[in-house]
CSV table of C-alpha atoms (C1' of nucleotides) in Angstrom, one decimal:
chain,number,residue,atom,x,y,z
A,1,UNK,CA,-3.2,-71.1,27.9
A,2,UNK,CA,-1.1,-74.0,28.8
A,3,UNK,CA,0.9,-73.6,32.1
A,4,UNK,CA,4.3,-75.3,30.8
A,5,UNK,CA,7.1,-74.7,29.1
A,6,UNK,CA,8.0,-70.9,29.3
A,7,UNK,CA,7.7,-71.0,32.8
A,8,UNK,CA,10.9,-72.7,33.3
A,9,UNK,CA,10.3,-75.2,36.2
A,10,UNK,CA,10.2,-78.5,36.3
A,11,UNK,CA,10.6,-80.6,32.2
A,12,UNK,CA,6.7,-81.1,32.4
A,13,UNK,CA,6.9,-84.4,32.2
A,14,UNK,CA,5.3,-85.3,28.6
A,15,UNK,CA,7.7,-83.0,27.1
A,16,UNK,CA,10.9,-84.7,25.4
A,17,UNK,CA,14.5,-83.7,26.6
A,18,UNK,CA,15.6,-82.7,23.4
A,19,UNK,CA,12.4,-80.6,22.8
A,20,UNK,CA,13.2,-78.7,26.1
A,21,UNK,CA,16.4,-78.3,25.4
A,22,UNK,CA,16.1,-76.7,21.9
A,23,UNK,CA,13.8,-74.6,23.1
A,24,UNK,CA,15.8,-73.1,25.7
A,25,UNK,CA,18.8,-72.7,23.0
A,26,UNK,CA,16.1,-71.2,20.8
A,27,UNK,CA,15.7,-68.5,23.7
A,28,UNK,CA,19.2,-67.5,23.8
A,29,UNK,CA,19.4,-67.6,20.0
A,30,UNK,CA,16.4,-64.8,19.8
A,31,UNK,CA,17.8,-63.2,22.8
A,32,UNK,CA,21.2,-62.4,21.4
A,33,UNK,CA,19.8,-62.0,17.7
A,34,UNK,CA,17.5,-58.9,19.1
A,35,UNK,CA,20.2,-57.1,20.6
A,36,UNK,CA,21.6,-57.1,17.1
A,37,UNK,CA,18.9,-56.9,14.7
A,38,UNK,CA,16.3,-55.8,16.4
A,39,UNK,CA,12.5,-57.7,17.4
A,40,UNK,CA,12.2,-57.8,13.3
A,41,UNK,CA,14.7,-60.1,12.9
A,42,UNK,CA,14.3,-62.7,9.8
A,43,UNK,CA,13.3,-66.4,11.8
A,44,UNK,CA,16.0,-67.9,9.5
A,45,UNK,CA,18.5,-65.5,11.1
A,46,UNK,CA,17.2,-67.1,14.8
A,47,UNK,CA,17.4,-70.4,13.4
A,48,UNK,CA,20.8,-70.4,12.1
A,49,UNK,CA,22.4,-68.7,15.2
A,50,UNK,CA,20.3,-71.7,17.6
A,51,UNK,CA,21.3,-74.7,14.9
A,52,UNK,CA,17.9,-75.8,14.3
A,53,UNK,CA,15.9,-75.6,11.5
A,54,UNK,CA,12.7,-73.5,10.1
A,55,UNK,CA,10.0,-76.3,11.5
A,56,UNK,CA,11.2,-76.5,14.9
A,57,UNK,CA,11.2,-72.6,15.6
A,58,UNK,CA,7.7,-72.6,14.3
A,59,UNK,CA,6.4,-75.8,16.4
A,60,UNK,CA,7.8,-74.2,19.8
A,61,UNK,CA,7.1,-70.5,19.1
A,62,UNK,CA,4.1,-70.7,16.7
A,63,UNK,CA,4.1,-66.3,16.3
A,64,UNK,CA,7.0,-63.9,16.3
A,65,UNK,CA,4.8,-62.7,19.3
A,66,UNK,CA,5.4,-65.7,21.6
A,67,UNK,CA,8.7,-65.5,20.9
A,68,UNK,CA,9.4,-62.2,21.8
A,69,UNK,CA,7.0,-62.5,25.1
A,70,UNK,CA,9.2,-65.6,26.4
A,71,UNK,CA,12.5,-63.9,25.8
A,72,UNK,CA,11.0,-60.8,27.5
A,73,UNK,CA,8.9,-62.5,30.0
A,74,UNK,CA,10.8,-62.2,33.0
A,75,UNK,CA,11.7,-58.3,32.6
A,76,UNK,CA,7.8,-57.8,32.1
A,77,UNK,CA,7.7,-59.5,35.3
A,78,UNK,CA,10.0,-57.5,37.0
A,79,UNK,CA,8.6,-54.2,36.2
A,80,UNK,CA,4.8,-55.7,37.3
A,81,UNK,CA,6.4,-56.3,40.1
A,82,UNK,CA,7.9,-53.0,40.5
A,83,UNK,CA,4.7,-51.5,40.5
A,84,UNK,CA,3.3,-51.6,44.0
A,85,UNK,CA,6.9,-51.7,45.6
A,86,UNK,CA,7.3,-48.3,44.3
A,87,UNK,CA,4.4,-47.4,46.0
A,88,UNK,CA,5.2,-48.1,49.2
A,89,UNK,CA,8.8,-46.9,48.8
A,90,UNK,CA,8.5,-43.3,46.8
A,91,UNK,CA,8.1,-40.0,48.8
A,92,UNK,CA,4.5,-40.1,46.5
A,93,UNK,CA,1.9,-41.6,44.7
A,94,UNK,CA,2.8,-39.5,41.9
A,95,UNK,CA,6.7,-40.1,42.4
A,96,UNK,CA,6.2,-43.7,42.3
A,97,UNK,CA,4.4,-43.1,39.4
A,98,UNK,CA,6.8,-41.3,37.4
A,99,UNK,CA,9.6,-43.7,38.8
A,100,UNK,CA,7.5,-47.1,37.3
A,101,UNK,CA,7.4,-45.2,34.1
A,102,UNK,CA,10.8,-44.5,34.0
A,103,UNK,CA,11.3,-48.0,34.4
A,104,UNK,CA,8.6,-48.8,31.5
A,105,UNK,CA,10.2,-46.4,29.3
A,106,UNK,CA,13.8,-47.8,30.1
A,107,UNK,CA,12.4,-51.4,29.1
A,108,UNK,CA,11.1,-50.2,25.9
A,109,UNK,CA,14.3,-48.1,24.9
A,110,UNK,CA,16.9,-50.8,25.7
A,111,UNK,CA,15.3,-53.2,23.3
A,112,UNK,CA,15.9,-53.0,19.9
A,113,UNK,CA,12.7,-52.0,17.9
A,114,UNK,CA,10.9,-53.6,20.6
A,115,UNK,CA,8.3,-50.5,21.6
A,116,UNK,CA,8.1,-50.2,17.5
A,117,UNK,CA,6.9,-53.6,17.5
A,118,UNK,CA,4.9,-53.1,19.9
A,119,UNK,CA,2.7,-50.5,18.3
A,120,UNK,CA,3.6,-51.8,14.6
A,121,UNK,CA,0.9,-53.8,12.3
A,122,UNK,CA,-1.1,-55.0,15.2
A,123,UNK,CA,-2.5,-57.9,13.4
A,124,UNK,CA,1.5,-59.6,13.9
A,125,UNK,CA,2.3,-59.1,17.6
A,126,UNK,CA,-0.8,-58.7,18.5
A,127,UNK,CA,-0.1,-61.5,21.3
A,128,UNK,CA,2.7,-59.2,22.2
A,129,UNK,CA,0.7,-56.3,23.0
A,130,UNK,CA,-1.5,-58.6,24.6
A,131,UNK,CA,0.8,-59.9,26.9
A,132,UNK,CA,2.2,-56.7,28.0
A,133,UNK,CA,-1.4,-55.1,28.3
A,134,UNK,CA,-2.4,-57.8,30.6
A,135,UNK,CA,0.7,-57.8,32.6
A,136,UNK,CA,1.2,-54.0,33.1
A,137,UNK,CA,-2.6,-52.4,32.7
A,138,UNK,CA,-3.4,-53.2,36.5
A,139,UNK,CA,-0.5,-52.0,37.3
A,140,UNK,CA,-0.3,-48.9,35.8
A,141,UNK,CA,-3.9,-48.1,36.7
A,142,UNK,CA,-2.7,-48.9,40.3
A,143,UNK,CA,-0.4,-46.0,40.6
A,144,UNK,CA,-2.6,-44.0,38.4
A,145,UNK,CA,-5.3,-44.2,41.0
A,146,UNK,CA,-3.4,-43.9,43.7
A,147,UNK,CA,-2.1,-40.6,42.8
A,148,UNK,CA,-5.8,-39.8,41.8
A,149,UNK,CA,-6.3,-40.1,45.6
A,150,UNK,CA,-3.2,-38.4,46.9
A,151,UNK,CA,-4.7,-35.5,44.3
A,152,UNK,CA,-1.2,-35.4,43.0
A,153,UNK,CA,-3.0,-35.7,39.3
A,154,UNK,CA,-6.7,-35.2,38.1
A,155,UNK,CA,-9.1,-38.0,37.5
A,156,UNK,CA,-9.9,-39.5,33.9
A,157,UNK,CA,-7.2,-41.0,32.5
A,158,UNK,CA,-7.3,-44.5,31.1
A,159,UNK,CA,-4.3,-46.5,32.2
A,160,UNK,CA,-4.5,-48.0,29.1
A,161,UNK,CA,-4.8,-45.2,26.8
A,162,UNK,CA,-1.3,-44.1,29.2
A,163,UNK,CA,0.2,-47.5,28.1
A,164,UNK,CA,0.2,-47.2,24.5
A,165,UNK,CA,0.9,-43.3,24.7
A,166,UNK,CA,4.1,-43.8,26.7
A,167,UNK,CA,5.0,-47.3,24.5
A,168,UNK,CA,3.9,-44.7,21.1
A,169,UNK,CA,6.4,-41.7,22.5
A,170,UNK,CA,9.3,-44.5,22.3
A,171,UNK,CA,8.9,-45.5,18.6
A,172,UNK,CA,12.1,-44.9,16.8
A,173,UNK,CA,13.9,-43.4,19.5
A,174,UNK,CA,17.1,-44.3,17.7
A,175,UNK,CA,16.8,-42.6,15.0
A,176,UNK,CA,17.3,-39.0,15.5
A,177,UNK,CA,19.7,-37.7,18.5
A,178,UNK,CA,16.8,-34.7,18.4
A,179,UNK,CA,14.2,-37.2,19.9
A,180,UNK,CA,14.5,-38.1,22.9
A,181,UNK,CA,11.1,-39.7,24.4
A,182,UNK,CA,11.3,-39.2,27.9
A,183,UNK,CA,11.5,-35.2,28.1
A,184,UNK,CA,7.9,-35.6,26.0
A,185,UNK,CA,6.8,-37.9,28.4
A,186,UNK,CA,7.9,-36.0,31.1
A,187,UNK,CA,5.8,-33.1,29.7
A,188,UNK,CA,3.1,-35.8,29.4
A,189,UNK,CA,3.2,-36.2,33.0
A,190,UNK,CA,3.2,-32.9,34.1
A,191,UNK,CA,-0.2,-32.3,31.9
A,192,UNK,CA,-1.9,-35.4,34.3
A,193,UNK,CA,-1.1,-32.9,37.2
A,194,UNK,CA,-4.4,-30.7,38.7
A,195,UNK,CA,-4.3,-27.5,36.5
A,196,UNK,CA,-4.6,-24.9,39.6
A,197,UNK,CA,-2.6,-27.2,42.2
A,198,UNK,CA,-4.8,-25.9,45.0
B,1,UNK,CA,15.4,-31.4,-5.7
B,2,UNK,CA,13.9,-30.8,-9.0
B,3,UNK,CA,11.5,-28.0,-9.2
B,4,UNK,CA,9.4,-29.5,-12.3
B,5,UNK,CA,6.9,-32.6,-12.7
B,6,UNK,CA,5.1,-32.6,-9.1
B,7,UNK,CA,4.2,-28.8,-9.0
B,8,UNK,CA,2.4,-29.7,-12.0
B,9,UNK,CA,2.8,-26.3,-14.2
B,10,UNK,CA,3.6,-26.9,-17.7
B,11,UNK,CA,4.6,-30.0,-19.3
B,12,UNK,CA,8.2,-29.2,-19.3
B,13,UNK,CA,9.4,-29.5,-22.4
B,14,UNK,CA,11.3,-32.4,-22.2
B,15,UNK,CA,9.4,-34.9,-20.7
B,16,UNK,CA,7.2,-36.5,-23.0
B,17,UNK,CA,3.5,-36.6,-23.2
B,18,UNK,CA,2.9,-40.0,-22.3
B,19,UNK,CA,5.6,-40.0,-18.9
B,20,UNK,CA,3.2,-37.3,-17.9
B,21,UNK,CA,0.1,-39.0,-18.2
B,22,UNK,CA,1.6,-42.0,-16.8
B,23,UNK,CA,2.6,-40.0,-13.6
B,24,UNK,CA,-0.8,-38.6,-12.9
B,25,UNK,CA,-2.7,-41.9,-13.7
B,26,UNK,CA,-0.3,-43.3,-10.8
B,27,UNK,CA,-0.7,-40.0,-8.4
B,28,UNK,CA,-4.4,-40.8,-8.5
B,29,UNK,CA,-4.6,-44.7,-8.5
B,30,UNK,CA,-2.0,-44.3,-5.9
B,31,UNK,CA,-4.4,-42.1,-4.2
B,32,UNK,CA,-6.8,-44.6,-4.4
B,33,UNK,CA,-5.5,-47.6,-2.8
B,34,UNK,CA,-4.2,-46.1,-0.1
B,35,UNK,CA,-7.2,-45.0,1.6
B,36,UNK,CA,-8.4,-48.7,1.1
B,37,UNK,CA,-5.0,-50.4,1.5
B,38,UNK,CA,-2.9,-48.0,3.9
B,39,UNK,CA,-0.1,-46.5,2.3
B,40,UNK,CA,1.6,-49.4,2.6
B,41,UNK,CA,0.2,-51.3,0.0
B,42,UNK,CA,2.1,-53.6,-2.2
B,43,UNK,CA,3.6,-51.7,-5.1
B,44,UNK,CA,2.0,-54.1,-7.8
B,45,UNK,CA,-1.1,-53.5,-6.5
B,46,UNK,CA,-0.7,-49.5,-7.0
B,47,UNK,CA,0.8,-50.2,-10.7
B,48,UNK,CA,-2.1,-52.2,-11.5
B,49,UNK,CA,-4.7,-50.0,-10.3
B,50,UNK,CA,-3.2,-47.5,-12.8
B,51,UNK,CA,-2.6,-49.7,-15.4
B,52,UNK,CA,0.8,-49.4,-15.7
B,53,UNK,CA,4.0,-51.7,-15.3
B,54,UNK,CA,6.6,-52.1,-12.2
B,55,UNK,CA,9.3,-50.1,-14.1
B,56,UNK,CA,7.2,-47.4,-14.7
B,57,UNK,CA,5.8,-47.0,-11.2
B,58,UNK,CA,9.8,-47.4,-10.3
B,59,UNK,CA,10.6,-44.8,-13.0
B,60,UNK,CA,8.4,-42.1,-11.4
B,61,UNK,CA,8.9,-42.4,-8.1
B,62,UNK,CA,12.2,-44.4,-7.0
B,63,UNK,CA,11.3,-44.9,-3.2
B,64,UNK,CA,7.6,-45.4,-1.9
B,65,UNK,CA,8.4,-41.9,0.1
B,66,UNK,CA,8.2,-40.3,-3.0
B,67,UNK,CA,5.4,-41.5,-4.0
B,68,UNK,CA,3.4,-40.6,-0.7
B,69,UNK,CA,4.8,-37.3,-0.8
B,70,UNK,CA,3.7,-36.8,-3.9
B,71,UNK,CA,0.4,-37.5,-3.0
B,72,UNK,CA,-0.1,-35.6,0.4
B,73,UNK,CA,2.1,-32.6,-0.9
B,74,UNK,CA,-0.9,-30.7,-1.2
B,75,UNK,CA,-2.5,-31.1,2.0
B,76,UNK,CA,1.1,-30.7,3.7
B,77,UNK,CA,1.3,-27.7,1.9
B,78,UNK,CA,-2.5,-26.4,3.4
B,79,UNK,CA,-1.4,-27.6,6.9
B,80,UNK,CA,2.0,-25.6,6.7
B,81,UNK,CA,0.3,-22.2,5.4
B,82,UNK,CA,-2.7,-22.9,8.1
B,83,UNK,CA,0.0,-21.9,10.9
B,84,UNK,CA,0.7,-18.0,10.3
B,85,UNK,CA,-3.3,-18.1,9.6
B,86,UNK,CA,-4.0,-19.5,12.7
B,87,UNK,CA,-1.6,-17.4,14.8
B,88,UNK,CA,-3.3,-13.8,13.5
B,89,UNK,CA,-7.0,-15.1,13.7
B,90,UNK,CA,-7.4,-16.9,16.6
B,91,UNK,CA,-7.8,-15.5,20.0
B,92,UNK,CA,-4.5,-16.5,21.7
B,93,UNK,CA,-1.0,-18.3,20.5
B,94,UNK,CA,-1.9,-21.2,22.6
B,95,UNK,CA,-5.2,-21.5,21.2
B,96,UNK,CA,-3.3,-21.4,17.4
B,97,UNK,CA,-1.0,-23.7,18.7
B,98,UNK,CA,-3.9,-25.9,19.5
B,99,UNK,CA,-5.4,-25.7,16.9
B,100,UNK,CA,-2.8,-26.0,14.2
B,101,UNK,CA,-2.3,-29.3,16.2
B,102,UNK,CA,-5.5,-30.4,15.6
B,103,UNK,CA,-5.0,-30.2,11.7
B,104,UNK,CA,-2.0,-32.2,11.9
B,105,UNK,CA,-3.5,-34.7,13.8
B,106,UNK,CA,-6.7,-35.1,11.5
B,107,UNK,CA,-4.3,-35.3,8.7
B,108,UNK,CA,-2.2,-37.9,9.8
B,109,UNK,CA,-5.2,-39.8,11.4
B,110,UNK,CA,-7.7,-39.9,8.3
B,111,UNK,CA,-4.6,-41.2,6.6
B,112,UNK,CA,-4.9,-45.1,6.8
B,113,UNK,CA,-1.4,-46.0,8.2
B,114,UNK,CA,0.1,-42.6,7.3
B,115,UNK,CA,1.5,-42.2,11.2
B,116,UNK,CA,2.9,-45.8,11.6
B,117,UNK,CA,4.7,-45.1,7.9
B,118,UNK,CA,5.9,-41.9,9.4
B,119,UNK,CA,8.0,-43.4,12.3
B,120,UNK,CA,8.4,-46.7,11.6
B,121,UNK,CA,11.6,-48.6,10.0
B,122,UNK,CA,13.4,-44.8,9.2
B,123,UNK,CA,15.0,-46.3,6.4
B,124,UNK,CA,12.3,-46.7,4.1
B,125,UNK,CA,10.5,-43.5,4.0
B,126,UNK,CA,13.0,-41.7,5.6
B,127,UNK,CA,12.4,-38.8,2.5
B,128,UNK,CA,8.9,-38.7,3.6
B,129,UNK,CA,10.3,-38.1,7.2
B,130,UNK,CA,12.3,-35.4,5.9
B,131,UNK,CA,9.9,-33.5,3.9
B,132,UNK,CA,7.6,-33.4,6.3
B,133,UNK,CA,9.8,-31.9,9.1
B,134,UNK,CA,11.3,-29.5,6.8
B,135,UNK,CA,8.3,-28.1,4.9
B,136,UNK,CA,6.6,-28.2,9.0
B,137,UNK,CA,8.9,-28.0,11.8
B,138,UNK,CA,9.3,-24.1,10.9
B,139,UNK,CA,5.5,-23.6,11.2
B,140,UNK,CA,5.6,-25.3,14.4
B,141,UNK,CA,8.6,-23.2,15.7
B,142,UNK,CA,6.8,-20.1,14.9
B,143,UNK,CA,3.5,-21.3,16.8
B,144,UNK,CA,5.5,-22.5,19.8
B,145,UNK,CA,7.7,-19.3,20.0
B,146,UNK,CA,4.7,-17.5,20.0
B,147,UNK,CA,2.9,-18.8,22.8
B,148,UNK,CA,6.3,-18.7,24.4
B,149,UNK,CA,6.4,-15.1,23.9
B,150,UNK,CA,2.7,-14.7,25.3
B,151,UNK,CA,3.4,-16.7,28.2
B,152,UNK,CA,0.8,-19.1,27.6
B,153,UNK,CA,3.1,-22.0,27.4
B,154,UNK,CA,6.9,-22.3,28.7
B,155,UNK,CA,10.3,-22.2,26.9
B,156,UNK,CA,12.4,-25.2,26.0
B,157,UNK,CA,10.6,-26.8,24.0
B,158,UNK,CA,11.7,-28.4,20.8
B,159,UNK,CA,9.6,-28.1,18.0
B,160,UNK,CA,11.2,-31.0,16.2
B,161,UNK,CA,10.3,-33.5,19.1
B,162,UNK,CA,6.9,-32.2,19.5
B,163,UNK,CA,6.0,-33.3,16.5
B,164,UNK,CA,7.5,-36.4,16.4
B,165,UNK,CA,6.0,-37.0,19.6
B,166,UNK,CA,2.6,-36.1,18.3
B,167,UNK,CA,3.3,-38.3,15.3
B,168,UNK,CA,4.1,-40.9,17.6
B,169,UNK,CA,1.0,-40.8,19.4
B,170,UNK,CA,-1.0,-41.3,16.7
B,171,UNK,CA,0.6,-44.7,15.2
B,172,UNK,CA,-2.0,-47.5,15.6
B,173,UNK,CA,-4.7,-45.5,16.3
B,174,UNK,CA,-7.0,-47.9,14.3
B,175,UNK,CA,-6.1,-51.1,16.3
B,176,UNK,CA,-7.6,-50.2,19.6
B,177,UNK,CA,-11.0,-48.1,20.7
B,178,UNK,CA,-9.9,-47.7,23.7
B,179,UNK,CA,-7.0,-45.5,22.4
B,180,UNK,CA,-8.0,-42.0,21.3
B,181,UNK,CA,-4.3,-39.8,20.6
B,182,UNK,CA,-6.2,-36.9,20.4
B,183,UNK,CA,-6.8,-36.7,24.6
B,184,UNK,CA,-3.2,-37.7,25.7
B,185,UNK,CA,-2.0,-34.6,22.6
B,186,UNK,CA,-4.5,-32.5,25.1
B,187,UNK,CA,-2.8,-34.0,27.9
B,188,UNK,CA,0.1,-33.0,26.5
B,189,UNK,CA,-0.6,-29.8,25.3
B,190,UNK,CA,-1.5,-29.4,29.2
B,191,UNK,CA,1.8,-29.9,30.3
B,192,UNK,CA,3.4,-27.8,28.1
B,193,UNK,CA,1.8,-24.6,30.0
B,194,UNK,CA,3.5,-23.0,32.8
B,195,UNK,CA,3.3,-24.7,35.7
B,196,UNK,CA,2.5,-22.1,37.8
B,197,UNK,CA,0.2,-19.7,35.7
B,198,UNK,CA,0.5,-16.9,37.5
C,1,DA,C1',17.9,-105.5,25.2
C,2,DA,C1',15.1,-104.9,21.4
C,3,DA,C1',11.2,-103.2,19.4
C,4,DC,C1',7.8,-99.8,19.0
C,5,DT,C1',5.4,-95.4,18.7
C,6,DA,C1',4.6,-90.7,19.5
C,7,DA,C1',7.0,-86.6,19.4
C,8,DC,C1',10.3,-83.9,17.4
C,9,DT,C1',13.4,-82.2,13.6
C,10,DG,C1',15.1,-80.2,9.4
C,11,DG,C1',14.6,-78.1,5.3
C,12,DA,C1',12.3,-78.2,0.7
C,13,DG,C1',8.6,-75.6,-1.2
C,14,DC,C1',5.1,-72.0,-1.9
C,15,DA,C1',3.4,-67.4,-2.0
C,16,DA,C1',4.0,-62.5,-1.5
C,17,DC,C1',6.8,-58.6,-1.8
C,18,DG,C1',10.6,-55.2,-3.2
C,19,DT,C1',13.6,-54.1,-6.6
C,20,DT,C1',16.5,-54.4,-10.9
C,21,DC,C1',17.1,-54.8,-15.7
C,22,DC,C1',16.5,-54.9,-20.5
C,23,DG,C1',14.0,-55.9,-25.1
C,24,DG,C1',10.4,-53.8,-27.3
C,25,DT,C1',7.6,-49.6,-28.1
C,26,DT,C1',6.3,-44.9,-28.8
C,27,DC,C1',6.8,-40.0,-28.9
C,28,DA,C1',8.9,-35.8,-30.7
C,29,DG,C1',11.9,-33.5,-33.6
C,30,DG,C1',14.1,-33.3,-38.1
D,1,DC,C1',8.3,-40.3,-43.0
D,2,DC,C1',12.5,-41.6,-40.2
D,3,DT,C1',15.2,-42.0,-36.4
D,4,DG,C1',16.9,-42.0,-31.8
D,5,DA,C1',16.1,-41.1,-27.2
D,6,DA,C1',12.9,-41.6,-23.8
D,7,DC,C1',9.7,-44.5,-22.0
D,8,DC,C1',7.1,-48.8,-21.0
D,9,DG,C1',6.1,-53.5,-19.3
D,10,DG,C1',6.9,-57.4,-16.9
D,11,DA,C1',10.2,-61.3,-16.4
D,12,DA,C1',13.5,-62.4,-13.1
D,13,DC,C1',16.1,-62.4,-8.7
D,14,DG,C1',16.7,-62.1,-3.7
D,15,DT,C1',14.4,-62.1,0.7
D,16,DT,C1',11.0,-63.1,3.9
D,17,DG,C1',7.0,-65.6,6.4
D,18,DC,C1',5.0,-69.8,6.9
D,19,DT,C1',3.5,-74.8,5.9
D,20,DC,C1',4.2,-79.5,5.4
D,21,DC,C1',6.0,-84.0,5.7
D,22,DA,C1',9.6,-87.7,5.4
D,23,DG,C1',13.1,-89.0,8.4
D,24,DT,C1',15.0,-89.3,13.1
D,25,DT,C1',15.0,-89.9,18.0
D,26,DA,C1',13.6,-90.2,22.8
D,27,DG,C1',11.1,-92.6,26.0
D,28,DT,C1',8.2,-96.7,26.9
D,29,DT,C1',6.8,-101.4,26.7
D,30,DT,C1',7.6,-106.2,26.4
DNA sequence: AAACTAACTGGAGCAACGTTCCGGTTCAGG
DNA sequence: CCTGAACCGGAACGTTGCTCCAGTTAGTTT
């Protein structure tokens, strides 16, 4: 797509001021309307917090999708980029592994909603789940095959089937104190492990 | 609640003829559109199927929970007295474990949408949550305390997140043919099993 | 500096949906 | 047959997503 706006640097210079600028209020509108009301929020409730009105959130953010992807772009960075830093750093493969994870799963959980958006309808934030796919697929099936090699964990799993399992397990974490996803996903993890560990 | 209409014995003598009629026309045109629409489809669309109005589709069943219990209570019931079956005739707790699982799972998944309804938004459908886990969670404690007991699987776990886990992993299994639930609930079944097995 | 134009803005407007409410209708008992 | 209580249908209201365009403004040209 087009290599502008979102990324932040320089105005691009056939953008207007005031478009830049609104869109950067728009940001911190979403940002601090999420916290509160989750991904799901209504667009007028964004709209009203930035001062603008219906048309302009639409022309700059065209889906819910791309709006949640810019507000969230530069976590989804971070935690790419957490990926093979881990894997130098942990004791193992399989440690960094269950560390990036834990990093996934503490993305998904701090968000509002956000890992039920995520798997929700896909026909809305399909552009979402894109996004992070693209971003965090290589990643994850990095560490996956590293610990493949290290024989920490058998062969055959899909890092994107992983993905969407762990992002699945987070889905309405909030709403039962019984629930908490990362003991299951612990388990998860312990099932990639070689059944007789030689 | 009310032990009368659903169970579908007598007429009970003080509903009237026609209410009764009305509710199974709606059970079955309910029945109907959700396999094509996902049990999320529109109320009006339900009421029209059966011919009736909004009010009386409102009348029947006052939250869409209702309603979808209603029409799975059957095949909740069949998965919930499949459990003790399963424990005495197949050849190990785990293995009844395993395969009680496996009904659950084809139950949720043939459902269009059944599992996304399940977790998502709790508020809606939060009876349908409910019934669910209280007509199945003691099914699922027996299985697990079972293979517990047999040392095919280790203590601690809680049957209430297992199965909200293994919901979980079936949301949005339509979206994506990459992503089958049914090998990361194998994984996960994996990882439940002592880690050293003697 | 003034005029011009392309881009941007705001919100009215439409459609879809959930839900409530009540006037009219129909069943069941007398 | 008569009557009232239960039931029915759908109009109506509030909320939401999204489109569309008349009016405004920023940046450029003369």
């Amino acid at each position: 797509m087009s290599a502008d706006s979102p990324a932040g640097r320089a105005p691009a210079r056939n953008k207007r001021a005031d478009a830049v600028r609104n869109e950067q209020t728009l940001l911190a509108a979403a940002a601090e309307v999420f916290v509160t009301s989750g991904v799901d929020a209504p667009i007028r409730q964004i709209a009203a917090r930035a001062g603008v009105g219906l048309g302009t959130i639409y022309r700059h953010f065209p889906t819910r999708a791309e709006l949640v992807t810019a507000v969230y772009r530069h976590q989804i960075e971070a935690c790419a980029e957490a990926g093979p830093r881990l894997l130098a750093d942990a004791g193992s493969p399989f440690d960094a592994l269950r560390q990036w994870i834990d990093l996934f799963v503490d993305f998904l959980v701090t968000k509002h909603g956000l890992a039920d958006a995520l798997q929700s309808d896909s026909s809305r934030f399909a552009a979402l789940h894109t996004y992070f796919l693209d971003r965090l697929e290589p990643v994850c099936a990095q560490l996956l095959a590293a610990a493949v090699e290290a024989g920490d964990i058998r062969p055959g799993t899909q890092p994107y089937e992983l993905m969407r399992g762990i992002g699945n397990l987070c889905v309405g974490r909030d709403s039962d104190p019984r629930y908490d996803p990362r003991r299951l996903i612990d388990v998860l993890l312990q099932g990639l492990r070689r059944s007789g560990p030689a």
